[in-house]
Amino acid sequence: GVQQTRIDEFFKPH
Amino acid sequence: MFEAKLTESTTIKRVLDAIKDLIQQANFDCSADGLSLQAMDTPHVCLTTMTLRSQAFEVYRCDRPLSMGINLSSISKILKCAASKDSVKIVADDEGADCAEFIFENESADRIAHFELKLMDIDSEHLSIPEDSDYQAIISMPSAEYRRIFSDLSIIGDTITIEINKNTACFSVEGDIGNGSLNLAQTDSADEKNPVTINVKEPVKMTFPGKYLNTFTKAVPISEFVTLCLTDGNPLAIEFSLPDEAGFVRYFLAPKIDQ
């Protein structure tokens, strides 16, 4: 099924 | 010393309205360039960034960078006390201030209100947003159109698919009660009053949570137009720009991915 991802999987901390 | 004065409170009121339903608290970073913040919502699905450039202000002074930890609901309560035509001055000490002062003055300068907002220590993670992303598809539309599309579709369901092909964008939704879709074509004439422009390097089809796309409609009063930038498998970037390059509110929304 379709799953919601998280934004911090794409943008990493400084 | 930090001192910033806006001619009208409307600017900051609109910006706060655009972010306060997504973020409970955030550090407002003040530098010589202006005021900015970035914060994730609690489930970490969306990153919101905001910038008010120094040129947005009638008076702007920031002797050295400072970070003001602010509860968004609290600052909104204080700004409710400013009439839309009142000027807003924000003053803070740049040496570990524990509060910021807000001064609202009416147009005839015979009514002046003072408020103090308690500042907080907020330990927040700063994320790196890739600069100059090479997006597969960029669509610009009147923000009123954005509001209509996503307030309509998010009533039907929370799984909204955006598919962009040459000159056409298709927004579709699947929900418990049924489904729906809407096609939006690029407007033909550059003279069109409410232009829709679609730039496609490669066709793209992605799915996002409708609840968030609908929440972003809170930013519609900021800007006449909105830009949506998509790249397959990456967050959707949505930008509402303030007039005269005074700043912007940007949302980055994590996609729903077929596992």
Short mmCIF file of C-alpha atoms in Angstrom, two decimals:
data_model
loop_
_atom_site.label_atom_id
_atom_site.label_comp_id
_atom_site.label_asym_id
_atom_site.label_seq_id
_atom_site.Cartn_x
_atom_site.Cartn_y
_atom_site.Cartn_z
CA GLY A 1 0.00 0.00 0.00
CA VAL A 2 0.87 3.67 -0.03
CA GLN A 3 2.89 4.84 2.96
CA GLN A 4 3.57 8.32 4.24
CA THR A 5 7.28 9.19 4.37
CA ARG A 6 8.93 11.67 6.76
CA ILE A 7 10.59 14.90 5.67
CA ASP A 8 13.76 14.15 7.66
CA GLU A 9 14.29 11.06 5.50
CA PHE A 10 15.04 13.52 2.65
CA PHE A 11 16.62 16.54 4.34
CA LYS A 12 19.42 15.79 6.77
CA PRO A 13 20.42 17.86 9.81
CA HIS A 14 23.25 20.38 9.34
CA MET B 1 20.17 45.25 19.98
CA PHE B 2 17.47 43.93 17.67
CA GLU B 3 14.84 46.32 16.39
CA ALA B 4 12.46 45.76 13.47
CA LYS B 5 9.44 47.84 12.49
CA LEU B 6 6.79 46.88 9.95
CA THR B 7 4.59 49.66 8.54
CA GLU B 8 1.51 47.46 8.78
CA SER B 9 0.84 44.47 11.03
CA THR B 10 -0.90 42.65 8.16
CA THR B 11 2.40 41.28 6.81
CA ILE B 12 3.43 39.43 9.96
CA LYS B 13 -0.16 38.45 10.83
CA ARG B 14 -0.53 36.72 7.44
CA VAL B 15 2.82 34.98 7.75
CA LEU B 16 1.96 33.68 11.21
CA ASP B 17 -1.47 32.50 10.04
CA ALA B 18 0.33 30.50 7.35
CA ILE B 19 2.55 28.63 9.80
CA LYS B 20 0.85 28.45 13.18
CA ASP B 21 -1.31 25.41 12.40
CA LEU B 22 1.79 23.41 11.48
CA ILE B 23 4.31 24.54 14.08
CA GLN B 24 3.80 24.97 17.80
CA GLN B 25 7.09 26.67 18.56
CA ALA B 26 10.18 27.74 16.65
CA ASN B 27 13.37 29.76 16.81
CA PHE B 28 13.06 33.06 14.93
CA ASP B 29 16.60 33.62 13.66
CA CYS B 30 17.45 37.30 13.34
CA SER B 31 20.42 38.39 11.24
CA ALA B 32 21.43 41.46 9.26
CA ASP B 33 19.58 39.95 6.27
CA GLY B 34 16.26 39.61 8.05
CA LEU B 35 14.09 37.33 10.12
CA SER B 36 13.74 33.63 9.30
CA LEU B 37 12.64 30.33 10.71
CA GLN B 38 12.38 26.69 9.78
CA ALA B 39 10.56 23.96 11.67
CA MET B 40 9.00 20.56 11.15
CA ASP B 41 5.48 19.70 12.22
CA THR B 42 5.14 17.17 15.06
CA PRO B 43 4.79 14.03 12.83
CA HIS B 44 7.79 15.26 10.73
CA VAL B 45 5.84 15.10 7.47
CA CYS B 46 6.30 18.75 6.54
CA LEU B 47 9.08 21.31 6.88
CA THR B 48 7.98 24.94 6.93
CA THR B 49 10.38 27.79 6.27
CA MET B 50 9.71 31.50 6.44
CA THR B 51 11.83 34.53 5.63
CA LEU B 52 11.06 38.22 6.09
CA ARG B 53 13.95 40.06 4.44
CA SER B 54 15.28 43.24 6.03
CA GLN B 55 13.79 45.27 3.14
CA ALA B 56 10.31 44.19 4.29
CA PHE B 57 10.79 46.45 7.32
CA GLU B 58 10.55 50.22 7.61
CA VAL B 59 13.24 50.08 10.29
CA TYR B 60 15.61 47.12 10.66
CA ARG B 61 18.57 46.84 12.97
CA CYS B 62 20.30 43.65 14.03
CA ASP B 63 23.70 44.32 15.57
CA ARG B 64 24.48 40.64 15.95
CA PRO B 65 22.64 37.43 15.14
CA LEU B 66 20.15 36.26 17.71
CA SER B 67 17.63 33.48 18.00
CA MET B 68 14.28 34.10 19.64
CA GLY B 69 12.44 30.97 20.77
CA ILE B 70 8.77 31.73 20.30
CA ASN B 71 5.52 29.86 20.92
CA LEU B 72 3.45 30.51 17.77
CA SER B 73 0.14 30.49 19.57
CA SER B 74 1.45 33.09 22.06
CA ILE B 75 2.81 35.48 19.41
CA SER B 76 -0.46 35.14 17.48
CA LYS B 77 -2.43 36.11 20.60
CA ILE B 78 -0.30 39.23 21.02
CA LEU B 79 -0.57 40.19 17.34
CA LYS B 80 -4.36 39.91 17.54
CA CYS B 81 -4.10 43.08 19.64
CA ALA B 82 -2.71 45.02 16.65
CA ALA B 83 -5.16 46.48 14.14
CA SER B 84 -4.24 45.60 10.56
CA LYS B 85 -3.13 49.19 9.78
CA ASP B 86 -1.13 49.52 13.01
CA SER B 87 2.64 49.48 12.71
CA VAL B 88 4.48 46.73 14.60
CA LYS B 89 7.84 47.22 16.22
CA ILE B 90 9.70 44.24 17.69
CA VAL B 91 12.54 44.99 20.08
CA ALA B 92 14.86 42.49 21.80
CA ASP B 93 18.14 42.62 23.61
CA ASP B 94 20.69 40.49 21.75
CA GLU B 95 22.37 39.37 24.97
CA GLY B 96 20.25 36.47 26.18
CA ALA B 97 16.94 38.30 26.31
CA ASP B 98 14.16 36.42 28.07
CA CYS B 99 11.41 38.44 26.40
CA ALA B 100 10.72 40.43 23.25
CA GLU B 101 8.81 43.68 23.20
CA PHE B 102 6.00 44.35 20.72
CA ILE B 103 4.84 47.92 20.13
CA PHE B 104 1.73 48.64 18.06
CA GLU B 105 1.07 52.19 16.89
CA ASN B 106 -1.97 53.42 14.97
CA GLU B 107 -1.73 55.54 11.82
CA SER B 108 -2.26 58.85 13.65
CA ALA B 109 0.35 57.85 16.27
CA ASP B 110 -2.00 58.68 19.14
CA ARG B 111 -2.58 55.10 20.31
CA ILE B 112 0.43 53.04 21.30
CA ALA B 113 0.22 49.56 22.81
CA HIS B 114 3.13 47.69 24.45
CA PHE B 115 3.33 43.94 24.98
CA GLU B 116 6.08 41.64 26.21
CA LEU B 117 6.33 38.09 24.93
CA LYS B 118 8.25 35.55 26.99
CA LEU B 119 10.93 33.81 24.95
CA MET B 120 11.75 30.11 25.25
CA ASP B 121 14.81 27.92 24.89
CA ILE B 122 14.01 25.68 21.95
CA ASP B 123 16.35 22.88 21.01
CA SER B 124 15.50 22.40 17.35
CA GLU B 125 17.13 20.44 14.60
CA HIS B 126 18.06 22.54 11.55
CA LEU B 127 17.69 20.58 8.30
CA SER B 128 19.67 21.21 5.13
CA ILE B 129 17.41 21.97 2.20
CA PRO B 130 19.19 21.36 -1.12
CA GLU B 131 19.72 24.66 -2.97
CA ASP B 132 18.75 25.06 -6.63
CA SER B 133 17.06 21.72 -6.90
CA ASP B 134 16.65 20.66 -10.48
CA TYR B 135 12.94 19.96 -10.38
CA GLN B 136 11.25 17.72 -12.95
CA ALA B 137 8.13 19.86 -13.08
CA ILE B 138 7.19 23.34 -11.89
CA ILE B 139 3.64 24.66 -11.93
CA SER B 140 2.60 28.18 -11.05
CA MET B 141 -1.04 29.12 -10.53
CA PRO B 142 -3.15 31.80 -8.87
CA SER B 143 -3.23 31.04 -5.14
CA ALA B 144 -7.04 31.25 -5.20
CA GLU B 145 -6.98 28.35 -7.68
CA TYR B 146 -4.68 26.42 -5.34
CA ARG B 147 -7.15 26.95 -2.50
CA ARG B 148 -10.07 25.78 -4.58
CA ILE B 149 -8.35 22.62 -5.85
CA PHE B 150 -7.09 21.38 -2.51
CA SER B 151 -9.99 22.43 -0.32
CA ASP B 152 -12.31 20.59 -2.74
CA LEU B 153 -10.23 17.43 -3.14
CA SER B 154 -9.23 17.04 0.50
CA ILE B 155 -12.93 16.73 1.42
CA ILE B 156 -13.09 13.50 -0.62
CA GLY B 157 -9.99 11.84 0.81
CA ASP B 158 -6.44 12.22 2.09
CA THR B 159 -4.54 10.59 -0.78
CA ILE B 160 -4.04 13.20 -3.47
CA THR B 161 -2.07 12.44 -6.62
CA ILE B 162 -0.47 15.19 -8.70
CA GLU B 163 0.42 14.17 -12.24
CA ILE B 164 2.10 16.64 -14.55
CA ASN B 165 2.51 16.04 -18.25
CA LYS B 166 3.24 18.45 -21.04
CA ASN B 167 1.05 21.55 -20.48
CA THR B 168 -1.39 19.74 -18.19
CA ALA B 169 -1.58 19.05 -14.47
CA CYS B 170 -4.00 16.48 -13.10
CA PHE B 171 -4.97 16.48 -9.42
CA SER B 172 -6.85 13.39 -8.27
CA VAL B 173 -8.11 11.98 -5.01
CA GLU B 174 -9.27 8.62 -3.73
CA GLY B 175 -11.45 8.44 -0.67
CA ASP B 176 -13.96 6.24 1.16
CA ILE B 177 -16.96 7.89 -0.50
CA GLY B 178 -15.52 7.77 -4.02
CA ASN B 179 -12.94 9.62 -6.03
CA GLY B 180 -12.42 12.76 -8.06
CA SER B 181 -10.02 14.47 -10.38
CA LEU B 182 -9.35 17.87 -11.89
CA ASN B 183 -7.32 18.77 -14.95
CA LEU B 184 -5.67 22.13 -15.22
CA ALA B 185 -4.14 23.21 -18.52
CA GLN B 186 -1.54 25.88 -19.06
CA THR B 187 -3.23 29.13 -20.06
CA ASP B 188 -2.70 30.07 -23.70
CA SER B 189 -2.11 33.78 -23.54
CA ALA B 190 0.51 35.62 -21.53
CA ASP B 191 -2.07 38.40 -21.14
CA GLU B 192 -4.41 36.09 -19.26
CA LYS B 193 -5.45 37.64 -15.95
CA ASN B 194 -4.96 34.47 -13.90
CA PRO B 195 -2.21 32.54 -15.67
CA VAL B 196 -1.31 28.92 -15.04
CA THR B 197 2.18 28.04 -16.23
CA ILE B 198 3.54 24.52 -16.41
CA ASN B 199 7.20 23.72 -17.05
CA VAL B 200 7.98 20.06 -17.47
CA LYS B 201 11.41 18.55 -17.98
CA GLU B 202 10.08 15.08 -17.36
CA PRO B 203 6.50 14.02 -16.63
CA VAL B 204 5.98 13.32 -12.93
CA LYS B 205 3.32 11.57 -10.88
CA MET B 206 3.38 11.66 -7.08
CA THR B 207 1.05 11.24 -4.12
CA PHE B 208 0.76 13.52 -1.09
CA PRO B 209 -1.40 13.84 2.04
CA GLY B 210 -4.42 16.05 1.28
CA LYS B 211 -4.69 17.29 4.85
CA TYR B 212 -1.39 19.13 4.46
CA LEU B 213 -2.08 20.46 0.96
CA ASN B 214 -5.28 21.90 2.41
CA THR B 215 -3.48 23.37 5.46
CA PHE B 216 -1.13 25.25 3.13
CA THR B 217 -4.14 27.23 1.86
CA LYS B 218 -3.68 29.30 5.05
CA ALA B 219 -0.83 31.01 3.13
CA VAL B 220 -3.07 32.12 0.26
CA PRO B 221 -3.53 35.71 1.59
CA ILE B 222 0.27 36.17 1.42
CA SER B 223 0.54 35.94 -2.32
CA GLU B 224 -1.46 36.20 -5.53
CA PHE B 225 0.40 33.21 -7.00
CA VAL B 226 1.84 29.94 -5.74
CA THR B 227 4.55 27.71 -7.21
CA LEU B 228 4.64 23.92 -6.83
CA CYS B 229 7.90 22.12 -7.64
CA LEU B 230 8.02 18.35 -8.05
CA THR B 231 10.69 15.72 -8.53
CA ASP B 232 9.85 12.03 -8.44
CA GLY B 233 10.60 10.49 -5.04
CA ASN B 234 11.37 13.85 -3.41
CA PRO B 235 9.41 16.28 -1.23
CA LEU B 236 7.01 18.67 -2.93
CA ALA B 237 8.13 22.31 -2.55
CA ILE B 238 5.39 24.94 -2.40
CA GLU B 239 6.22 28.63 -2.30
CA PHE B 240 4.11 31.66 -1.50
CA SER B 241 6.16 34.84 -2.07
CA LEU B 242 5.44 38.16 -0.42
CA PRO B 243 5.15 41.18 -2.75
CA ASP B 244 8.29 43.17 -3.62
CA GLU B 245 10.60 40.29 -2.69
CA ALA B 246 9.93 41.04 0.96
CA GLY B 247 10.11 37.36 1.82
CA PHE B 248 8.29 34.05 1.49
CA VAL B 249 6.68 31.08 3.15
CA ARG B 250 7.80 27.69 1.78
CA TYR B 251 6.49 24.26 2.62
CA PHE B 252 8.31 21.00 1.88
CA LEU B 253 5.95 18.04 2.01
CA ALA B 254 7.11 14.41 2.23
CA PRO B 255 5.44 12.20 -0.40
CA LYS B 256 3.36 9.08 0.10
CA ILE B 257 5.28 6.24 -1.52
CA ASP B 258 4.04 2.86 -2.74
CA GLN B 259 5.89 0.30 -0.64
#
